[in-house]
mmCIF file of C-alpha atoms in Angstrom:
data_model
loop_
_atom_site.group_PDB
_atom_site.id
_atom_site.type_symbol
_atom_site.label_atom_id
_atom_site.label_comp_id
_atom_site.label_asym_id
_atom_site.label_seq_id
_atom_site.Cartn_x
_atom_site.Cartn_y
_atom_site.Cartn_z
ATOM 1 C CA MET A 665 19.429 33.440 55.126
ATOM 2 C CA VAL A 666 16.761 35.897 54.092
ATOM 3 C CA THR A 667 18.598 36.829 50.928
ATOM 4 C CA ARG A 668 18.987 33.166 49.933
ATOM 5 C CA GLN A 669 15.240 32.538 50.155
ATOM 6 C CA ALA A 670 14.405 35.451 47.849
ATOM 7 C CA PRO A 671 14.723 33.422 44.554
ATOM 8 C CA GLU A 672 11.984 30.965 45.662
ATOM 9 C CA PRO A 673 9.065 33.156 44.470
ATOM 10 C CA ALA A 674 10.770 33.361 41.024
ATOM 11 C CA GLN A 675 10.848 29.559 40.851
ATOM 12 C CA CYS A 676 7.147 29.428 41.699
ATOM 13 C CA LEU A 677 6.441 31.760 38.809
ATOM 14 C CA CYS A 678 8.111 29.463 36.289
ATOM 15 C CA PRO A 679 5.148 27.078 35.876
ATOM 16 C CA SER A 680 2.768 29.990 35.425
ATOM 17 C CA LEU A 681 5.028 31.508 32.773
ATOM 18 C CA ALA A 682 5.553 28.180 30.972
ATOM 19 C CA SER A 683 1.880 27.200 30.901
ATOM 20 C CA PRO A 684 0.767 29.755 28.256
ATOM 21 C CA THR A 685 3.757 28.800 26.126
ATOM 22 C CA VAL A 686 2.653 25.145 26.023
ATOM 23 C CA LYS A 687 -0.866 26.167 25.053
ATOM 24 C CA ASP A 688 0.465 28.376 22.296
ATOM 25 C CA VAL A 689 2.578 25.522 20.949
ATOM 26 C CA LEU A 690 -0.386 23.140 20.974
ATOM 27 C CA ARG A 691 -2.571 25.749 19.316
ATOM 28 C CA ARG A 692 -0.016 26.291 16.551
ATOM 29 C CA LYS A 693 0.298 22.533 16.019
ATOM 30 C CA HIS A 694 -3.453 22.229 15.786
ATOM 31 C CA LYS A 695 -3.643 25.034 13.233
ATOM 32 C CA ARG A 696 -0.826 23.463 11.240
ATOM 33 C CA LYS A 697 -2.601 20.091 11.181
ATOM 34 C CA SER A 698 -5.829 21.789 10.217
ATOM 35 C CA ARG A 699 -4.180 23.472 7.245
ATOM 36 C CA GLN A 700 -2.535 20.192 6.230
ATOM 37 C CA HIS A 701 -5.907 18.451 6.444
ATOM 38 C CA GLN A 702 -7.506 21.145 4.293
ATOM 39 C CA ARG A 703 -4.797 20.765 1.656
ATOM 40 C CA PHE A 704 -5.179 16.990 1.772
ATOM 41 C CA MET A 705 -8.946 17.190 1.322
ATOM 42 C CA ALA A 706 -8.547 19.664 -1.534
ATOM 43 C CA ARG A 707 -6.116 17.378 -3.342
ATOM 44 C CA LYS A 708 -8.294 14.359 -2.634
ATOM 45 C CA ALA A 709 -11.273 16.132 -4.189
ATOM 46 C CA LEU A 710 -9.150 16.988 -7.225
ATOM 47 C CA LEU A 711 -8.115 13.361 -7.694
ATOM 48 C CA GLN A 712 -11.725 12.267 -7.367
ATOM 49 C CA GLU A 713 -12.739 14.819 -9.971
ATOM 50 C CA GLN A 714 -10.098 13.480 -12.340
ATOM 51 C CA GLY A 715 -11.286 9.919 -11.735
ATOM 52 C CA LEU A 716 -8.072 8.754 -10.083
ATOM 53 C CA LEU A 717 -9.853 7.861 -6.836
ATOM 54 C CA SER A 718 -12.805 5.495 -6.934
ATOM 55 C CA THR A 719 -14.368 6.668 -3.645
ATOM 56 C CA PRO A 720 -17.022 9.299 -4.424
ATOM 57 C CA PRO A 721 -16.838 12.496 -2.366
ATOM 58 C CA GLU A 722 -19.483 12.884 0.332
ATOM 59 C CA PRO A 723 -21.880 15.765 -0.398
ATOM 60 C CA GLY A 724 -20.949 18.887 1.518
ATOM 61 C CA SER A 725 -17.844 17.386 3.142
ATOM 62 C CA SER A 726 -15.165 17.869 0.508
ATOM 63 C CA PRO A 727 -13.767 21.349 -0.134
ATOM 64 C CA THR A 728 -13.568 22.732 -3.622
ATOM 65 C CA PRO A 729 -10.877 20.933 -5.674
ATOM 66 C CA VAL A 730 -7.697 22.985 -5.951
ATOM 67 C CA PRO A 731 -4.561 22.034 -7.926
ATOM 68 C CA ALA A 732 -1.854 20.549 -5.723
ATOM 69 C CA ASP A 733 0.779 23.076 -6.812
ATOM 70 C CA THR A 734 -1.371 26.106 -5.982
ATOM 71 C CA PRO A 735 0.157 28.362 -3.268
ATOM 72 C CA LEU A 736 -1.602 28.370 0.071
ATOM 73 C CA GLY A 737 -2.783 31.937 -0.308
ATOM 74 C CA THR A 738 -4.240 31.232 -3.726
ATOM 75 C CA GLU A 739 -5.808 28.027 -2.444
ATOM 76 C CA ALA A 740 -7.544 29.872 0.366
ATOM 77 C CA ALA A 741 -8.682 32.589 -2.008
ATOM 78 C CA SER A 742 -10.039 29.978 -4.375
ATOM 79 C CA ARG A 743 -12.072 28.379 -1.608
ATOM 80 C CA GLU A 744 -13.243 31.810 -0.539
ATOM 81 C CA ASN A 745 -14.492 32.502 -4.059
ATOM 82 C CA GLN A 746 -16.517 29.300 -3.971
ATOM 83 C CA ARG A 747 -18.391 30.199 -0.769
ATOM 84 C CA PRO A 748 -21.313 31.938 -2.536
ATOM 85 C CA ARG A 749 -22.251 28.496 -3.831
ATOM 86 C CA THR A 750 -23.646 27.630 -0.405
ATOM 87 C CA GLU A 751 -26.219 29.474 1.615
ATOM 88 C CA SER A 752 -25.417 31.049 4.993
ATOM 89 C CA GLY A 753 -27.119 28.207 6.821
ATOM 90 C CA GLY A 754 -24.786 25.633 5.279
ATOM 91 C CA VAL A 755 -27.449 24.177 2.984
ATOM 92 C CA PRO A 756 -26.160 23.732 -0.583
ATOM 93 C CA CYS A 757 -27.543 26.235 -3.022
ATOM 94 C CA SER A 758 -29.467 24.959 -6.026
ATOM 95 C CA ARG A 759 -26.659 26.131 -8.332
ATOM 96 C CA LYS A 760 -24.100 23.852 -6.698
ATOM 97 C CA PRO A 761 -23.405 20.974 -9.102
ATOM 98 C CA ALA A 762 -23.451 17.430 -7.833
ATOM 99 C CA PRO A 763 -20.088 15.581 -7.794
ATOM 100 C CA TRP A 764 -21.007 13.461 -10.829
ATOM 101 C CA GLU A 765 -21.943 16.620 -12.737
ATOM 102 C CA SER A 766 -18.632 18.373 -12.205
ATOM 103 C CA ALA A 767 -16.351 15.355 -12.488
ATOM 104 C CA GLY A 768 -18.300 13.083 -14.812
ATOM 105 C CA PRO A 769 -18.656 9.354 -14.199
ATOM 106 C CA LEU A 770 -16.072 7.596 -12.100
ATOM 107 C CA PRO A 771 -13.868 5.160 -14.059
ATOM 108 C CA SER A 772 -15.542 2.247 -12.321
ATOM 109 C CA LYS A 773 -18.900 3.474 -13.627
ATOM 110 C CA CYS A 774 -17.862 3.782 -17.255
ATOM 111 C CA VAL A 775 -17.553 0.981 -19.848
ATOM 112 C CA ALA A 776 -17.284 0.742 -23.616
ATOM 113 C CA ILE A 777 -19.046 -1.841 -25.751
ATOM 114 C CA ASP A 778 -18.859 -3.107 -29.304
ATOM 115 C CA CYS A 779 -20.834 -5.876 -30.975
ATOM 116 C CA GLU A 780 -20.312 -7.862 -34.161
ATOM 117 C CA MET A 781 -23.340 -9.091 -36.036
ATOM 118 C CA VAL A 782 -24.081 -11.806 -38.573
ATOM 119 C CA GLY A 783 -26.945 -12.064 -41.054
ATOM 120 C CA THR A 784 -29.992 -14.229 -40.438
ATOM 121 C CA GLY A 785 -33.473 -14.393 -41.891
ATOM 122 C CA PRO A 786 -34.346 -13.933 -45.594
ATOM 123 C CA HIS A 787 -31.195 -13.359 -47.632
ATOM 124 C CA GLY A 788 -29.285 -12.727 -44.379
ATOM 125 C CA ARG A 789 -30.678 -9.225 -44.004
ATOM 126 C CA VAL A 790 -31.535 -9.561 -40.328
ATOM 127 C CA SER A 791 -28.636 -8.600 -38.056
ATOM 128 C CA GLU A 792 -28.165 -10.724 -34.961
ATOM 129 C CA LEU A 793 -25.525 -10.651 -32.248
ATOM 130 C CA ALA A 794 -22.567 -12.998 -32.767
ATOM 131 C CA ARG A 795 -19.869 -11.437 -30.576
ATOM 132 C CA CYS A 796 -19.856 -8.826 -27.818
ATOM 133 C CA SER A 797 -16.930 -7.150 -26.075
ATOM 134 C CA VAL A 798 -17.042 -4.840 -23.063
ATOM 135 C CA VAL A 799 -13.946 -2.990 -21.808
ATOM 136 C CA SER A 800 -13.313 -0.821 -18.773
ATOM 137 C CA TYR A 801 -12.407 2.859 -18.669
ATOM 138 C CA HIS A 802 -8.735 1.856 -18.750
ATOM 139 C CA GLY A 803 -9.169 -0.594 -21.644
ATOM 140 C CA ASP A 804 -9.218 -3.836 -19.676
ATOM 141 C CA VAL A 805 -11.421 -6.537 -21.202
ATOM 142 C CA LEU A 806 -14.419 -7.210 -18.962
ATOM 143 C CA TYR A 807 -16.337 -9.386 -21.403
ATOM 144 C CA ASP A 808 -15.582 -10.970 -24.770
ATOM 145 C CA LYS A 809 -17.692 -13.906 -25.913
ATOM 146 C CA TYR A 810 -19.116 -15.346 -29.102
ATOM 147 C CA VAL A 811 -22.889 -15.561 -29.163
ATOM 148 C CA ARG A 812 -25.088 -18.035 -31.006
ATOM 149 C CA PRO A 813 -27.955 -16.197 -32.757
ATOM 150 C CA GLU A 814 -31.527 -17.258 -32.189
ATOM 151 C CA MET A 815 -32.073 -17.915 -35.908
ATOM 152 C CA PRO A 816 -29.848 -19.897 -38.319
ATOM 153 C CA ILE A 817 -26.952 -17.910 -39.763
ATOM 154 C CA VAL A 818 -27.259 -17.169 -43.467
ATOM 155 C CA ASP A 819 -24.365 -14.723 -43.877
ATOM 156 C CA TYR A 820 -21.393 -14.654 -41.515
ATOM 157 C CA ARG A 821 -20.255 -11.270 -42.885
ATOM 158 C CA THR A 822 -16.708 -12.375 -42.115
ATOM 159 C CA ARG A 823 -15.114 -9.502 -44.026
ATOM 160 C CA TRP A 824 -16.563 -7.047 -41.500
ATOM 161 C CA SER A 825 -17.566 -9.103 -38.465
ATOM 162 C CA GLY A 826 -14.574 -11.444 -38.361
ATOM 163 C CA ILE A 827 -17.019 -14.231 -37.452
ATOM 164 C CA THR A 828 -16.568 -17.691 -38.958
ATOM 165 C CA ARG A 829 -18.320 -21.020 -38.590
ATOM 166 C CA GLN A 830 -15.581 -22.197 -36.214
ATOM 167 C CA HIS A 831 -16.358 -19.396 -33.758
ATOM 168 C CA MET A 832 -19.893 -20.689 -33.323
ATOM 169 C CA ARG A 833 -18.584 -23.940 -31.849
ATOM 170 C CA LYS A 834 -17.766 -22.159 -28.610
ATOM 171 C CA ALA A 835 -20.608 -19.639 -28.758
ATOM 172 C CA ILE A 836 -23.131 -19.311 -25.938
ATOM 173 C CA PRO A 837 -26.908 -18.890 -26.402
ATOM 174 C CA PHE A 838 -28.187 -15.369 -26.940
ATOM 175 C CA GLN A 839 -30.370 -15.381 -23.827
ATOM 176 C CA VAL A 840 -27.389 -16.289 -21.649
ATOM 177 C CA ALA A 841 -25.158 -13.660 -23.233
ATOM 178 C CA GLN A 842 -27.844 -10.992 -22.964
ATOM 179 C CA LYS A 843 -28.238 -11.597 -19.250
ATOM 180 C CA GLU A 844 -24.483 -11.441 -18.644
ATOM 181 C CA ILE A 845 -23.982 -8.291 -20.727
ATOM 182 C CA LEU A 846 -26.884 -6.341 -19.257
ATOM 183 C CA LYS A 847 -25.539 -7.105 -15.801
ATOM 184 C CA LEU A 848 -22.303 -5.342 -16.785
ATOM 185 C CA LEU A 849 -24.126 -2.358 -18.307
ATOM 186 C CA LYS A 850 -26.491 -1.847 -15.384
ATOM 187 C CA GLY A 851 -25.970 1.575 -13.793
ATOM 188 C CA LYS A 852 -22.990 2.374 -16.047
ATOM 189 C CA VAL A 853 -22.210 5.095 -18.532
ATOM 190 C CA VAL A 854 -21.887 3.166 -21.799
ATOM 191 C CA VAL A 855 -19.506 4.360 -24.513
ATOM 192 C CA GLY A 856 -19.526 3.086 -28.076
ATOM 193 C CA HIS A 857 -19.776 3.970 -31.750
ATOM 194 C CA ALA A 858 -23.246 3.955 -33.333
ATOM 195 C CA LEU A 859 -24.584 2.418 -30.149
ATOM 196 C CA HIS A 860 -28.111 2.102 -31.506
ATOM 197 C CA ASN A 861 -26.895 -0.862 -33.576
ATOM 198 C CA ASP A 862 -25.366 -2.581 -30.547
ATOM 199 C CA PHE A 863 -28.408 -1.997 -28.348
ATOM 200 C CA GLN A 864 -30.698 -3.235 -31.106
ATOM 201 C CA ALA A 865 -28.684 -6.440 -31.377
ATOM 202 C CA LEU A 866 -28.922 -6.828 -27.598
ATOM 203 C CA LYS A 867 -32.677 -6.052 -27.676
ATOM 204 C CA TYR A 868 -32.048 -3.467 -25.023
ATOM 205 C CA VAL A 869 -32.566 0.252 -24.437
ATOM 206 C CA HIS A 870 -30.007 2.102 -22.308
ATOM 207 C CA PRO A 871 -30.837 5.451 -20.655
ATOM 208 C CA ARG A 872 -29.946 8.355 -22.897
ATOM 209 C CA SER A 873 -28.344 10.235 -20.002
ATOM 210 C CA GLN A 874 -25.926 7.314 -19.545
ATOM 211 C CA THR A 875 -25.078 6.841 -23.218
ATOM 212 C CA ARG A 876 -21.991 8.326 -24.922
ATOM 213 C CA ASP A 877 -22.051 7.662 -28.663
ATOM 214 C CA THR A 878 -18.716 8.608 -30.221
ATOM 215 C CA THR A 879 -20.351 9.464 -33.535
ATOM 216 C CA TYR A 880 -20.948 12.867 -31.906
ATOM 217 C CA VAL A 881 -17.299 13.465 -31.002
ATOM 218 C CA PRO A 882 -16.683 15.743 -34.042
ATOM 219 C CA ASN A 883 -19.501 18.023 -32.884
ATOM 220 C CA LEU A 884 -17.772 18.461 -29.524
ATOM 221 C CA LEU A 885 -14.389 19.135 -31.125
ATOM 222 C CA ASN A 886 -15.794 21.624 -33.639
ATOM 223 C CA GLN A 887 -13.505 20.385 -36.391
ATOM 224 C CA PRO A 888 -14.867 21.516 -39.779
ATOM 225 C CA GLY A 889 -13.083 18.720 -41.656
ATOM 226 C CA LEU A 890 -15.084 16.098 -39.772
ATOM 227 C CA HIS A 891 -18.443 17.742 -40.417
ATOM 228 C CA THR A 892 -18.582 16.879 -44.108
ATOM 229 C CA ARG A 893 -20.452 13.656 -43.260
ATOM 230 C CA THR A 894 -23.284 13.265 -40.799
ATOM 231 C CA ARG A 895 -21.726 10.176 -39.229
ATOM 232 C CA VAL A 896 -18.002 9.545 -39.396
ATOM 233 C CA SER A 897 -16.797 5.960 -39.155
ATOM 234 C CA LEU A 898 -14.866 4.793 -36.120
ATOM 235 C CA LYS A 899 -11.941 3.959 -38.375
ATOM 236 C CA ASP A 900 -11.735 7.528 -39.698
ATOM 237 C CA LEU A 901 -12.093 9.075 -36.259
ATOM 238 C CA ALA A 902 -9.337 6.865 -34.870
ATOM 239 C CA LEU A 903 -7.002 7.846 -37.697
ATOM 240 C CA GLN A 904 -7.711 11.579 -37.623
ATOM 241 C CA LEU A 905 -8.009 12.153 -33.871
ATOM 242 C CA LEU A 906 -5.960 9.363 -32.287
ATOM 243 C CA HIS A 907 -3.505 8.784 -35.170
ATOM 244 C CA LYS A 908 -4.337 5.120 -34.799
ATOM 245 C CA LYS A 909 -5.072 2.551 -37.496
ATOM 246 C CA ILE A 910 -7.812 0.041 -36.759
ATOM 247 C CA GLN A 911 -9.899 -2.428 -38.775
ATOM 248 C CA VAL A 912 -7.018 -3.292 -41.074
ATOM 249 C CA GLY A 913 -6.434 -6.623 -42.776
ATOM 250 C CA GLN A 914 -8.786 -9.181 -44.265
ATOM 251 C CA HIS A 915 -9.883 -10.899 -41.053
ATOM 252 C CA GLY A 916 -12.661 -8.489 -40.120
ATOM 253 C CA HIS A 917 -13.128 -6.140 -37.198
ATOM 254 C CA SER A 918 -12.098 -6.828 -33.629
ATOM 255 C CA SER A 919 -14.850 -5.840 -31.213
ATOM 256 C CA VAL A 920 -12.281 -5.464 -28.424
ATOM 257 C CA GLU A 921 -10.176 -3.073 -30.500
ATOM 258 C CA ASP A 922 -13.244 -1.074 -31.505
ATOM 259 C CA ALA A 923 -14.479 -0.804 -27.910
ATOM 260 C CA VAL A 924 -11.064 0.359 -26.676
ATOM 261 C CA THR A 925 -10.881 2.928 -29.481
ATOM 262 C CA ALA A 926 -14.333 4.264 -28.641
ATOM 263 C CA MET A 927 -13.279 4.713 -25.015
ATOM 264 C CA GLU A 928 -10.143 6.584 -26.089
ATOM 265 C CA LEU A 929 -12.240 8.917 -28.228
ATOM 266 C CA TYR A 930 -14.589 9.538 -25.314
ATOM 267 C CA GLN A 931 -11.678 10.389 -23.024
ATOM 268 C CA LEU A 932 -10.488 12.888 -25.625
ATOM 269 C CA VAL A 933 -13.608 15.014 -25.110
ATOM 270 C CA GLN A 934 -14.767 13.768 -21.713
ATOM 271 C CA VAL A 935 -14.603 17.151 -19.957
ATOM 272 C CA GLN A 936 -16.596 19.016 -22.600
ATOM 273 C CA TRP A 937 -19.076 16.158 -22.973
ATOM 274 C CA GLU A 938 -19.813 15.813 -19.255
ATOM 275 C CA GLN A 939 -20.167 19.565 -18.801
ATOM 276 C CA GLN A 940 -22.643 19.648 -21.659
ATOM 277 C CA GLU A 941 -24.545 16.660 -20.300
ATOM 278 C CA ALA A 942 -24.685 18.132 -16.778
ATOM 279 C CA SER A 943 -26.026 21.392 -18.167
ATOM 280 C CA ARG A 944 -28.665 19.549 -20.186
ATOM 281 C CA LEU A 945 -29.845 17.540 -17.185
ATOM 282 C CA ARG A 946 -30.089 20.653 -15.029
ATOM 283 C CA THR A 947 -32.270 22.234 -17.707
ATOM 284 C CA HIS A 948 -34.284 19.074 -18.431
ATOM 285 C CA PRO A 949 -34.221 16.863 -15.303
ATOM 286 C CA GLU A 950 -37.004 14.737 -16.777
ATOM 287 C CA ASP A 951 -34.420 13.276 -19.183
ATOM 288 C CA ARG A 952 -32.812 11.378 -16.308
ATOM 289 C CA GLU A 953 -34.704 8.184 -17.144
ATOM 290 C CA PRO A 954 -34.188 4.955 -15.156
ATOM 291 C CA ASP A 955 -32.022 2.124 -16.397
ATOM 292 C CA SER A 956 -34.267 -0.272 -18.298
ATOM 293 C CA SER A 957 -32.165 -3.227 -17.144
ATOM 294 C CA THR A 958 -33.428 -2.621 -13.612
ATOM 295 C CA ASP A 959 -37.075 -2.465 -14.644
ATOM 296 C CA THR A 960 -38.364 -5.996 -14.340
ATOM 297 C CA GLU A 961 -41.797 -5.032 -15.618
ATOM 298 C CA GLN A 962 -40.540 -5.013 -19.205
ATOM 299 C CA TYR A 963 -39.915 -8.755 -18.964
ATOM 300 C CA MET A 964 -43.575 -9.354 -18.160
ATOM 301 C CA GLU A 965 -44.441 -8.651 -21.790
ATOM 302 C CA ASP A 966 -45.500 -11.616 -23.934
ATOM 303 C CA GLN A 967 -42.392 -11.509 -26.085
ATOM 304 C CA TYR A 968 -40.240 -12.597 -23.135
ATOM 305 C CA TRP A 969 -42.424 -15.585 -22.234
ATOM 306 C CA PRO A 970 -42.608 -19.039 -23.833
ATOM 307 C CA GLU A 971 -45.492 -19.364 -26.237
ATOM 308 C CA ASP A 972 -47.424 -21.812 -24.083
ATOM 309 C CA LEU A 973 -47.294 -19.416 -21.113
ATOM 310 C CA ALA A 974 -48.037 -16.311 -23.170
ATOM 311 C CA THR A 975 -51.156 -17.827 -24.723
ATOM 312 C CA SER A 976 -52.444 -19.649 -21.660
ATOM 313 C CA GLY A 977 -52.663 -16.544 -19.494
ATOM 314 C CA GLY A 978 -50.913 -18.098 -16.507
ATOM 315 C CA SER A 979 -48.371 -20.672 -15.426
ATOM 316 C CA GLY A 980 -51.021 -22.652 -13.556
ATOM 317 C CA GLU A 981 -53.116 -23.194 -16.672
ATOM 318 C CA ALA A 982 -50.018 -24.152 -18.641
ATOM 319 C CA GLN A 983 -49.114 -26.695 -15.990
ATOM 320 C CA ASP A 984 -52.645 -28.139 -16.082
ATOM 321 C CA ARG A 985 -52.412 -28.528 -19.835
ATOM 322 C CA ARG A 986 -49.139 -30.407 -19.558
ATOM 323 C CA GLU A 987 -50.703 -32.812 -17.053
#
């Protein structure tokens, strides 16, 4: 009987021996999940940098982007090399670039625009907006409408603008179009070719830091053949860099086609352009001017008011005069 009871202490030891094993298993699972989470966050940051995810990374929460096919050891080493970017207390160092600086604008924050103008005024020498097209980063049409100029049209410039008298039948007033277009451009990086012409037709000034004029693409590519002229046409750039023919035929330009082409040219040099722009803004932060479409004070100027209000000095006096 005594010999049969001897195994009982061994059975009592089983729980004590098994308990550390369970903890070890849970600890290993936790470490495995932690490594998986780190890899997931690294790949997520990479996709956000490439503009494939629309959700912007939270400052200080996302690890440094690492290619998905990088071995784990290399990935860890890469993150280790990035640690000097932050101070020991966890506060980001001044050299750490903001997410928009390293990745450029998100696709949802980037649009391309092109406008077609007609001639008004004496001999049709005044250019006024007659059509405006805005496309997304991926080339989807966000806006494409014909616009009725404020002054009578003298020259439709159909050979270049593609605008005819028939198009004006469904055109909307300039003031309405301007309001709709500026709403789309607000807070966006705007891409286009010779954008000063488009903004002039819109009677609008976009922040320089949020403007990407594709006339400067040859300077970023450093192609000697494209430097022979100070400003290369969009048609030539499309043919030489994109191997794409645009503005062909006798029916004039298509503002949608031109806007899409400008966006494709921007994407060709997006990395170099955004790195250059980020460096410039770090050196000259005062260049980060506000978006004029959000500044309502500009519309308090006399040119934006009806003549009776601008000359009367107040809406109350104007109302009294009407009565």
